[in-house]
PDB file of C-alpha atoms in Angstrom:
ATOM      1  CA  MET K  89     227.241   9.738 190.339  1.00 62.00           C
ATOM      2  CA  GLU K  90     225.485  13.077 189.865  1.00 86.00           C
ATOM      3  CA  LEU K  91     222.486  13.450 187.571  1.00 90.00           C
ATOM      4  CA  VAL K  92     224.389  15.486 184.996  1.00 92.00           C
ATOM      5  CA  ASP K  93     227.035  12.730 184.812  1.00 92.00           C
ATOM      6  CA  ILE K  94     224.375  10.034 184.441  1.00 93.00           C
ATOM      7  CA  LEU K  95     222.834  11.830 181.467  1.00 94.00           C
ATOM      8  CA  ALA K  96     226.242  12.521 179.924  1.00 93.00           C
ATOM      9  CA  HIS K  97     227.033   8.805 180.269  1.00 93.00           C
ATOM     10  CA  LYS K  98     223.756   7.888 178.581  1.00 94.00           C
ATOM     11  CA  TYR K  99     224.830  10.086 175.677  1.00 95.00           C
ATOM     12  CA  SER K 100     228.216   8.366 175.456  1.00 94.00           C
ATOM     13  CA  ILE K 101     226.635   4.905 175.230  1.00 94.00           C
ATOM     14  CA  GLY K 102     223.867   6.011 172.870  1.00 93.00           C
ATOM     15  CA  GLN K 103     220.979   5.630 175.297  1.00 94.00           C
ATOM     16  CA  MET K 104     219.625   9.170 175.536  1.00 95.00           C
ATOM     17  CA  HIS K 105     215.868   9.527 175.178  1.00 95.00           C
ATOM     18  CA  ASN K 106     214.565  11.785 172.417  1.00 95.00           C
ATOM     19  CA  LEU K 107     212.467  14.011 174.701  1.00 96.00           C
ATOM     20  CA  TYR K 108     213.193  15.201 178.250  1.00 97.00           C
ATOM     21  CA  VAL K 109     211.296  17.677 180.403  1.00 96.00           C
ATOM     22  CA  LEU K 110     213.396  19.208 183.177  1.00 94.00           C
ATOM     23  CA  GLU K 111     211.816  20.493 186.372  1.00 89.00           C
ATOM     24  CA  ALA K 112     213.423  21.663 189.606  1.00 80.00           C
ATOM     25  CA  ASN K 113     212.432  20.438 193.050  1.00 67.00           C
ATOM     26  CA  ARG K 114     211.511  24.063 193.809  1.00 64.00           C
ATOM     27  CA  VAL K 115     209.188  26.317 191.835  1.00 57.00           C
ATOM     28  CA  ASP K 116     210.694  28.678 189.268  1.00 52.00           C
ATOM     29  CA  TYR K 117     214.424  27.992 189.214  1.00 61.00           C
ATOM     30  CA  HIS K 118     214.608  28.903 185.532  1.00 71.00           C
ATOM     31  CA  HIS K 119     218.244  29.984 185.634  1.00 78.00           C
ATOM     32  CA  PHE K 120     219.153  26.873 187.600  1.00 80.00           C
ATOM     33  CA  LEU K 121     217.605  24.601 184.953  1.00 86.00           C
ATOM     34  CA  SER K 122     219.331  26.575 182.187  1.00 87.00           C
ATOM     35  CA  ASP K 123     222.668  26.239 183.972  1.00 88.00           C
ATOM     36  CA  PHE K 124     222.098  22.505 184.455  1.00 89.00           C
ATOM     37  CA  THR K 125     221.382  22.062 180.739  1.00 93.00           C
ATOM     38  CA  HIS K 126     224.444  24.122 179.806  1.00 91.00           C
ATOM     39  CA  GLN K 127     226.603  22.025 182.141  1.00 91.00           C
ATOM     40  CA  LEU K 128     225.269  18.791 180.627  1.00 94.00           C
ATOM     41  CA  LEU K 129     225.914  19.871 177.033  1.00 94.00           C
ATOM     42  CA  THR K 130     229.368  21.156 177.953  1.00 92.00           C
ATOM     43  CA  LYS K 131     230.248  17.713 179.338  1.00 91.00           C
ATOM     44  CA  ILE K 132     228.955  16.067 176.169  1.00 92.00           C
ATOM     45  CA  ILE K 133     230.990  18.362 173.913  1.00 91.00           C
ATOM     46  CA  LYS K 134     234.133  17.823 175.997  1.00 87.00           C
ATOM     47  CA  GLN K 135     233.866  14.065 175.429  1.00 84.00           C
ATOM     48  CA  LEU K 136     234.989  14.821 171.872  1.00 76.00           C
ATOM     49  CA  HIS K 137     237.722  17.201 173.057  1.00 64.00           C
ATOM     50  CA  SER K 138     235.988  19.826 170.963  1.00 66.00           C
ATOM     51  CA  GLY K 139     236.924  23.476 171.262  1.00 70.00           C
ATOM     52  CA  GLN K 140     233.386  24.628 170.526  1.00 79.00           C
ATOM     53  CA  SER K 141     231.018  26.008 173.132  1.00 82.00           C
ATOM     54  CA  VAL K 142     227.367  25.231 173.743  1.00 89.00           C
ATOM     55  CA  THR K 143     226.220  28.630 172.494  1.00 86.00           C
ATOM     56  CA  ASN K 144     227.754  28.340 169.020  1.00 87.00           C
ATOM     57  CA  HIS K 145     227.757  24.587 168.402  1.00 93.00           C
ATOM     58  CA  GLN K 146     226.245  23.661 165.054  1.00 94.00           C
ATOM     59  CA  ASP K 147     224.508  20.587 166.503  1.00 96.00           C
ATOM     60  CA  ILE K 148     222.712  22.499 169.271  1.00 96.00           C
ATOM     61  CA  LEU K 149     219.686  24.712 168.697  1.00 97.00           C
ATOM     62  CA  GLN K 150     218.465  27.020 171.460  1.00 96.00           C
ATOM     63  CA  VAL K 151     214.849  28.146 171.037  1.00 96.00           C
ATOM     64  CA  ASN K 152     213.640  30.941 173.315  1.00 93.00           C
ATOM     65  CA  LEU K 153     210.091  32.115 173.840  1.00 91.00           C
ATOM     66  CA  PRO K 154     209.745  35.560 172.194  1.00 91.00           C
ATOM     67  CA  GLU K 155     209.249  38.375 174.669  1.00 87.00           C
ATOM     68  CA  GLY K 156     205.599  39.152 175.236  1.00 86.00           C
ATOM     69  CA  LYS K 157     204.407  35.920 173.593  1.00 90.00           C
ATOM     70  CA  LYS K 158     202.546  33.101 175.340  1.00 89.00           C
ATOM     71  CA  SER K 159     203.553  30.395 172.878  1.00 94.00           C
ATOM     72  CA  TYR K 160     206.316  29.617 170.416  1.00 96.00           C
ATOM     73  CA  LEU K 161     205.845  31.001 166.924  1.00 96.00           C
ATOM     74  CA  VAL K 162     205.111  28.783 163.927  1.00 95.00           C
ATOM     75  CA  GLU K 163     208.332  30.113 162.370  1.00 96.00           C
ATOM     76  CA  GLN K 164     210.307  28.799 165.346  1.00 97.00           C
ATOM     77  CA  ILE K 165     208.776  25.333 164.998  1.00 97.00           C
ATOM     78  CA  GLN K 166     209.651  25.386 161.301  1.00 96.00           C
ATOM     79  CA  GLU K 167     213.216  26.358 162.213  1.00 97.00           C
ATOM     80  CA  ILE K 168     213.435  23.292 164.472  1.00 97.00           C
ATOM     81  CA  ILE K 169     212.155  20.987 161.745  1.00 96.00           C
ATOM     82  CA  LYS K 170     214.633  22.466 159.251  1.00 96.00           C
ATOM     83  CA  PHE K 171     217.458  22.064 161.796  1.00 96.00           C
ATOM     84  CA  LEU K 172     216.601  18.363 162.106  1.00 95.00           C
ATOM     85  CA  ASN K 173     216.604  17.776 158.349  1.00 94.00           C
ATOM     86  CA  PHE K 174     220.387  17.381 158.458  1.00 94.00           C
ATOM     87  CA  ARG K 175     222.521  14.899 160.339  1.00 94.00           C
ATOM     88  CA  PRO K 176     224.761  16.089 163.181  1.00 95.00           C
ATOM     89  CA  THR K 177     228.206  17.225 162.064  1.00 93.00           C
ATOM     90  CA  GLU K 178     230.217  16.558 165.228  1.00 92.00           C
ATOM     91  CA  LEU K 179     228.060  15.111 167.996  1.00 94.00           C
ATOM     92  CA  SER K 180     226.359  11.729 167.707  1.00 94.00           C
ATOM     93  CA  ARG K 181     222.965  13.441 167.962  1.00 96.00           C
ATOM     94  CA  LYS K 182     221.469  16.905 167.711  1.00 97.00           C
ATOM     95  CA  PHE K 183     220.013  18.813 170.644  1.00 97.00           C
ATOM     96  CA  VAL K 184     217.072  21.213 170.736  1.00 97.00           C
ATOM     97  CA  ILE K 185     216.719  23.272 173.914  1.00 97.00           C
ATOM     98  CA  MET K 186     213.423  25.028 174.640  1.00 96.00           C
ATOM     99  CA  ASP K 187     213.168  27.260 177.702  1.00 92.00           C
ATOM    100  CA  ASP K 188     209.420  27.058 178.286  1.00 92.00           C
ATOM    101  CA  ALA K 189     207.758  23.676 177.838  1.00 93.00           C
ATOM    102  CA  HIS K 190     204.342  25.072 178.753  1.00 91.00           C
ATOM    103  CA  ALA K 191     204.554  27.475 175.790  1.00 93.00           C
ATOM    104  CA  LEU K 192     204.354  24.678 173.231  1.00 95.00           C
ATOM    105  CA  SER K 193     200.895  25.014 171.696  1.00 94.00           C
ATOM    106  CA  ILE K 194     198.769  22.193 170.322  1.00 95.00           C
ATOM    107  CA  ILE K 195     199.769  23.264 166.804  1.00 94.00           C
ATOM    108  CA  GLY K 196     203.452  23.266 167.769  1.00 95.00           C
ATOM    109  CA  CYS K 197     203.233  19.819 169.370  1.00 95.00           C
ATOM    110  CA  ASN K 198     201.417  18.370 166.383  1.00 95.00           C
ATOM    111  CA  LYS K 199     204.065  19.717 164.005  1.00 94.00           C
ATOM    112  CA  LEU K 200     206.834  18.179 166.128  1.00 95.00           C
ATOM    113  CA  LEU K 201     205.018  14.904 166.755  1.00 93.00           C
ATOM    114  CA  LYS K 202     206.609  13.028 163.854  1.00 89.00           C
ATOM    115  CA  THR K 203     210.022  14.345 164.887  1.00 90.00           C
ATOM    116  CA  TRP K 204     209.534  12.883 168.361  1.00 91.00           C
ATOM    117  CA  GLU K 205     208.083   9.558 167.230  1.00 88.00           C
ATOM    118  CA  GLU K 206     209.973   8.892 163.985  1.00 86.00           C
ATOM    119  CA  PRO K 207     213.051  11.144 163.941  1.00 84.00           C
ATOM    120  CA  GLU K 208     214.950  11.219 160.658  1.00 87.00           C
ATOM    121  CA  VAL K 209     218.157  12.003 162.555  1.00 94.00           C
ATOM    122  CA  LYS K 210     219.198  11.236 166.114  1.00 94.00           C
ATOM    123  CA  ALA K 211     218.046  14.116 168.252  1.00 96.00           C
ATOM    124  CA  THR K 212     217.197  14.944 171.844  1.00 97.00           C
ATOM    125  CA  PHE K 213     214.798  17.678 172.919  1.00 97.00           C
ATOM    126  CA  ILE K 214     215.395  19.204 176.351  1.00 97.00           C
ATOM    127  CA  LEU K 215     212.384  21.245 177.461  1.00 97.00           C
ATOM    128  CA  LEU K 216     212.532  23.298 180.643  1.00 94.00           C
ATOM    129  CA  ASN K 217     209.451  23.521 182.834  1.00 91.00           C
ATOM    130  CA  PRO K 218     210.480  25.958 185.597  1.00 84.00           C
ATOM    131  CA  TYR K 219     206.914  26.582 186.824  1.00 79.00           C
ATOM    132  CA  ARG K 220     206.063  22.870 186.795  1.00 82.00           C
ATOM    133  CA  SER K 221     203.094  23.764 184.623  1.00 84.00           C
ATOM    134  CA  GLU K 222     200.594  21.260 183.296  1.00 86.00           C
ATOM    135  CA  LEU K 223     201.784  20.156 179.861  1.00 90.00           C
ATOM    136  CA  LEU K 224     199.804  19.018 176.853  1.00 92.00           C
ATOM    137  CA  PRO K 225     199.072  15.257 176.863  1.00 92.00           C
ATOM    138  CA  THR K 226     200.785  14.954 173.461  1.00 91.00           C
ATOM    139  CA  LEU K 227     204.004  16.195 175.024  1.00 94.00           C
ATOM    140  CA  LYS K 228     203.665  14.643 178.465  1.00 92.00           C
ATOM    141  CA  SER K 229     203.008  11.103 177.225  1.00 93.00           C
ATOM    142  CA  ARG K 230     206.102  11.080 175.009  1.00 94.00           C
ATOM    143  CA  SER K 231     208.600  12.652 177.376  1.00 95.00           C
ATOM    144  CA  ILE K 232     210.641  11.621 180.377  1.00 95.00           C
ATOM    145  CA  THR K 233     210.289  14.145 183.192  1.00 94.00           C
ATOM    146  CA  ILE K 234     213.385  14.650 185.319  1.00 93.00           C
ATOM    147  CA  ARG K 235     213.161  16.483 188.641  1.00 89.00           C
ATOM    148  CA  VAL K 236     216.551  18.167 189.024  1.00 87.00           C
ATOM    149  CA  PRO K 237     217.563  18.491 192.697  1.00 79.00           C
ATOM    150  CA  ILE K 238     218.639  21.959 193.813  1.00 70.00           C
ATOM    151  CA  GLU K 239     221.686  22.252 196.015  1.00 61.00           C
ATOM    152  CA  LYS K 240     221.452  24.194 199.252  1.00 49.00           C
ATOM    153  CA  LYS K 241     223.531  27.050 197.873  1.00 44.00           C
ATOM    154  CA  ALA K 242     221.075  27.481 195.000  1.00 44.00           C
ATOM    155  CA  GLU K 243     218.028  27.845 197.227  1.00 47.00           C
ATOM    156  CA  SER K 244     216.396  31.190 197.826  1.00 49.00           C
ATOM    157  CA  HIS K 245     214.034  32.315 200.566  1.00 50.00           C
ATOM    158  CA  GLU K 246     212.260  34.686 198.203  1.00 57.00           C
ATOM    159  CA  ILE K 247     209.064  33.323 196.727  1.00 64.00           C
ATOM    160  CA  ASP K 248     208.475  34.009 193.055  1.00 64.00           C
ATOM    161  CA  VAL K 249     204.868  35.144 193.237  1.00 63.00           C
ATOM    162  CA  LEU K 250     204.861  35.740 189.483  1.00 64.00           C
ATOM    163  CA  ALA K 251     205.428  32.008 189.029  1.00 67.00           C
ATOM    164  CA  LEU K 252     202.534  31.288 191.388  1.00 67.00           C
ATOM    165  CA  SER K 253     200.313  33.659 189.416  1.00 67.00           C
ATOM    166  CA  GLN K 254     200.694  31.452 186.322  1.00 67.00           C
ATOM    167  CA  MET K 255     199.240  28.394 188.064  1.00 69.00           C
ATOM    168  CA  SER K 256     195.754  26.998 188.359  1.00 70.00           C
ATOM    169  CA  PHE K 257     194.204  27.146 191.838  1.00 67.00           C
ATOM    170  CA  HIS K 258     194.712  23.393 192.259  1.00 70.00           C
ATOM    171  CA  LYS K 259     198.406  23.675 191.354  1.00 69.00           C
ATOM    172  CA  PHE K 260     198.767  26.732 193.593  1.00 68.00           C
ATOM    173  CA  CYS K 261     197.446  24.778 196.605  1.00 70.00           C
ATOM    174  CA  GLU K 262     199.633  21.793 195.787  1.00 70.00           C
ATOM    175  CA  VAL K 263     202.826  23.861 195.526  1.00 70.00           C
ATOM    176  CA  CYS K 264     202.107  25.914 198.663  1.00 70.00           C
ATOM    177  CA  GLN K 265     201.623  22.767 200.715  1.00 68.00           C
ATOM    178  CA  GLU K 266     204.571  20.958 199.143  1.00 67.00           C
ATOM    179  CA  GLU K 267     206.928  23.896 199.682  1.00 64.00           C
ATOM    180  CA  ASN K 268     205.438  24.608 203.115  1.00 65.00           C
ATOM    181  CA  TYR K 269     204.930  28.282 202.289  1.00 66.00           C
ATOM    182  CA  SER K 270     203.310  30.340 205.018  1.00 62.00           C
ATOM    183  CA  ASP K 271     200.784  33.063 204.268  1.00 60.00           C
ATOM    184  CA  TYR K 272     203.216  35.650 205.622  1.00 54.00           C
ATOM    185  CA  GLN K 273     205.954  34.505 203.234  1.00 63.00           C
ATOM    186  CA  ILE K 274     203.681  34.796 200.205  1.00 65.00           C
ATOM    187  CA  LEU K 275     202.167  38.102 201.247  1.00 60.00           C
ATOM    188  CA  GLY K 276     205.601  39.537 202.037  1.00 62.00           C
ATOM    189  CA  SER K 277     206.940  38.558 198.613  1.00 64.00           C
ATOM    190  CA  LEU K 278     203.761  39.835 196.984  1.00 62.00           C
ATOM    191  CA  TYR K 279     204.052  43.183 198.748  1.00 57.00           C
ATOM    192  CA  GLN K 280     207.678  43.578 197.575  1.00 62.00           C
ATOM    193  CA  LYS K 281     206.622  42.747 194.017  1.00 60.00           C
ATOM    194  CA  LEU K 282     203.823  45.315 194.072  1.00 56.00           C
ATOM    195  CA  VAL K 283     206.164  48.017 195.343  1.00 55.00           C
ATOM    196  CA  LYS K 284     208.799  47.186 192.715  1.00 58.00           C
ATOM    197  CA  GLN K 285     206.189  47.415 189.978  1.00 54.00           C
ATOM    198  CA  ASN K 286     205.063  50.825 191.292  1.00 52.00           C
ATOM    199  CA  LEU K 287     201.463  49.689 191.284  1.00 48.00           C
ATOM    200  CA  SER K 288     198.680  51.853 192.637  1.00 49.00           C
ATOM    201  CA  VAL K 289     198.580  52.745 196.309  1.00 48.00           C
ATOM    202  CA  GLU K 290     194.963  51.558 196.362  1.00 54.00           C
ATOM    203  CA  LEU K 291     195.962  48.046 195.296  1.00 54.00           C
ATOM    204  CA  ILE K 292     198.711  47.888 197.915  1.00 51.00           C
ATOM    205  CA  ASP K 293     196.334  49.177 200.600  1.00 58.00           C
ATOM    206  CA  ASP K 294     193.762  46.587 199.546  1.00 59.00           C
ATOM    207  CA  MET K 295     196.367  43.874 199.888  1.00 54.00           C
ATOM    208  CA  GLN K 296     197.340  45.097 203.349  1.00 54.00           C
ATOM    209  CA  SER K 297     193.719  45.075 204.527  1.00 59.00           C
ATOM    210  CA  LYS K 298     193.310  41.526 203.280  1.00 55.00           C
ATOM    211  CA  THR K 299     196.535  40.636 205.065  1.00 51.00           C
ATOM    212  CA  GLN K 300     194.963  41.721 208.332  1.00 52.00           C
ATOM    213  CA  GLU K 301     191.921  39.572 207.620  1.00 52.00           C
ATOM    214  CA  LEU K 302     194.127  36.575 206.875  1.00 49.00           C
ATOM    215  CA  SER K 303     196.143  37.061 210.056  1.00 48.00           C
ATOM    216  CA  THR K 304     193.213  35.637 212.028  1.00 45.00           C
ATOM    217  CA  LEU K 305     193.308  32.390 210.076  1.00 44.00           C
ATOM    218  CA  LYS K 306     195.600  29.419 210.598  1.00 44.00           C
ATOM    219  CA  GLU K 307     198.533  28.320 208.456  1.00 45.00           C
ATOM    220  CA  PHE K 308     198.217  26.402 205.175  1.00 44.00           C
ATOM    221  CA  ASN K 309     198.086  23.028 206.864  1.00 44.00           C
ATOM    222  CA  SER K 310     194.651  23.957 208.202  1.00 47.00           C
ATOM    223  CA  SER K 311     193.366  23.184 204.677  1.00 47.00           C
ATOM    224  CA  GLN K 312     191.037  26.173 204.778  1.00 49.00           C
ATOM    225  CA  ASN K 313     190.088  26.757 201.166  1.00 58.00           C
ATOM    226  CA  THR K 314     188.838  30.258 201.931  1.00 60.00           C
ATOM    227  CA  LYS K 315     192.285  31.380 202.954  1.00 60.00           C
ATOM    228  CA  LEU K 316     194.031  29.675 200.057  1.00 64.00           C
ATOM    229  CA  PHE K 317     191.617  31.099 197.543  1.00 66.00           C
ATOM    230  CA  THR K 318     191.985  34.621 198.964  1.00 65.00           C
ATOM    231  CA  LEU K 319     195.767  34.327 198.648  1.00 65.00           C
ATOM    232  CA  TYR K 320     195.365  32.938 195.155  1.00 67.00           C
ATOM    233  CA  GLN K 321     193.215  35.901 194.121  1.00 67.00           C
ATOM    234  CA  LEU K 322     195.820  38.327 195.438  1.00 65.00           C
ATOM    235  CA  VAL K 323     198.618  36.611 193.555  1.00 65.00           C
ATOM    236  CA  ARG K 324     196.592  36.428 190.336  1.00 65.00           C
ATOM    237  CA  GLU K 325     196.342  40.227 190.289  1.00 62.00           C
ATOM    238  CA  LEU K 326     199.955  40.245 189.059  1.00 56.00           C
ATOM    239  CA  LYS K 327     198.950  38.637 185.743  1.00 53.00           C
TER     240      LYS K 327
END
């Protein structure tokens, strides 16, 4: 049985948890996680032979991080709380989907804490964590993290250096080793990103000179912190 079917079955027998964090087994597959969530909710709706879709269902609230913002707005948290003041109209529970788990601030988590611990109505939060970012303890301790496996056809050879630029150095090292990224893969993806962003020639030239310096070093499995940190500094320039 596939993961999406297991979760849909848990819904049908009333055993869904109230807070899930979804991660992929590769870094940044944001669209993949969104598609997985959409597929899950579609299966749940179809159990009732409902003609409604996920996007306009009255028992499903999609909350997106505003463009240019690093955290969800207080108004959005208030909208969630208001949404959960009323019982579901068709489904057996309400669903709140949030695209960026790492963007939940301490204030946001504290406001939602009672909703997670003592919900007035049956509800399930599905929070996506595409960058596998470190989450607040308040959120992490109350959630079930699910690592969604990516099928071969969904994999991409392109490295999302922007995703890497959001990470701490420790997380950067961990992901590079786990994904078996080579320095050439990262630098190649970084170079393409710089060109696409039309950044200064000086910055691109600087990156190329550092590439030549790195070419004398071994691959990641050499555990040379100097090399990893130099790569990390290059990637962080995208922020």
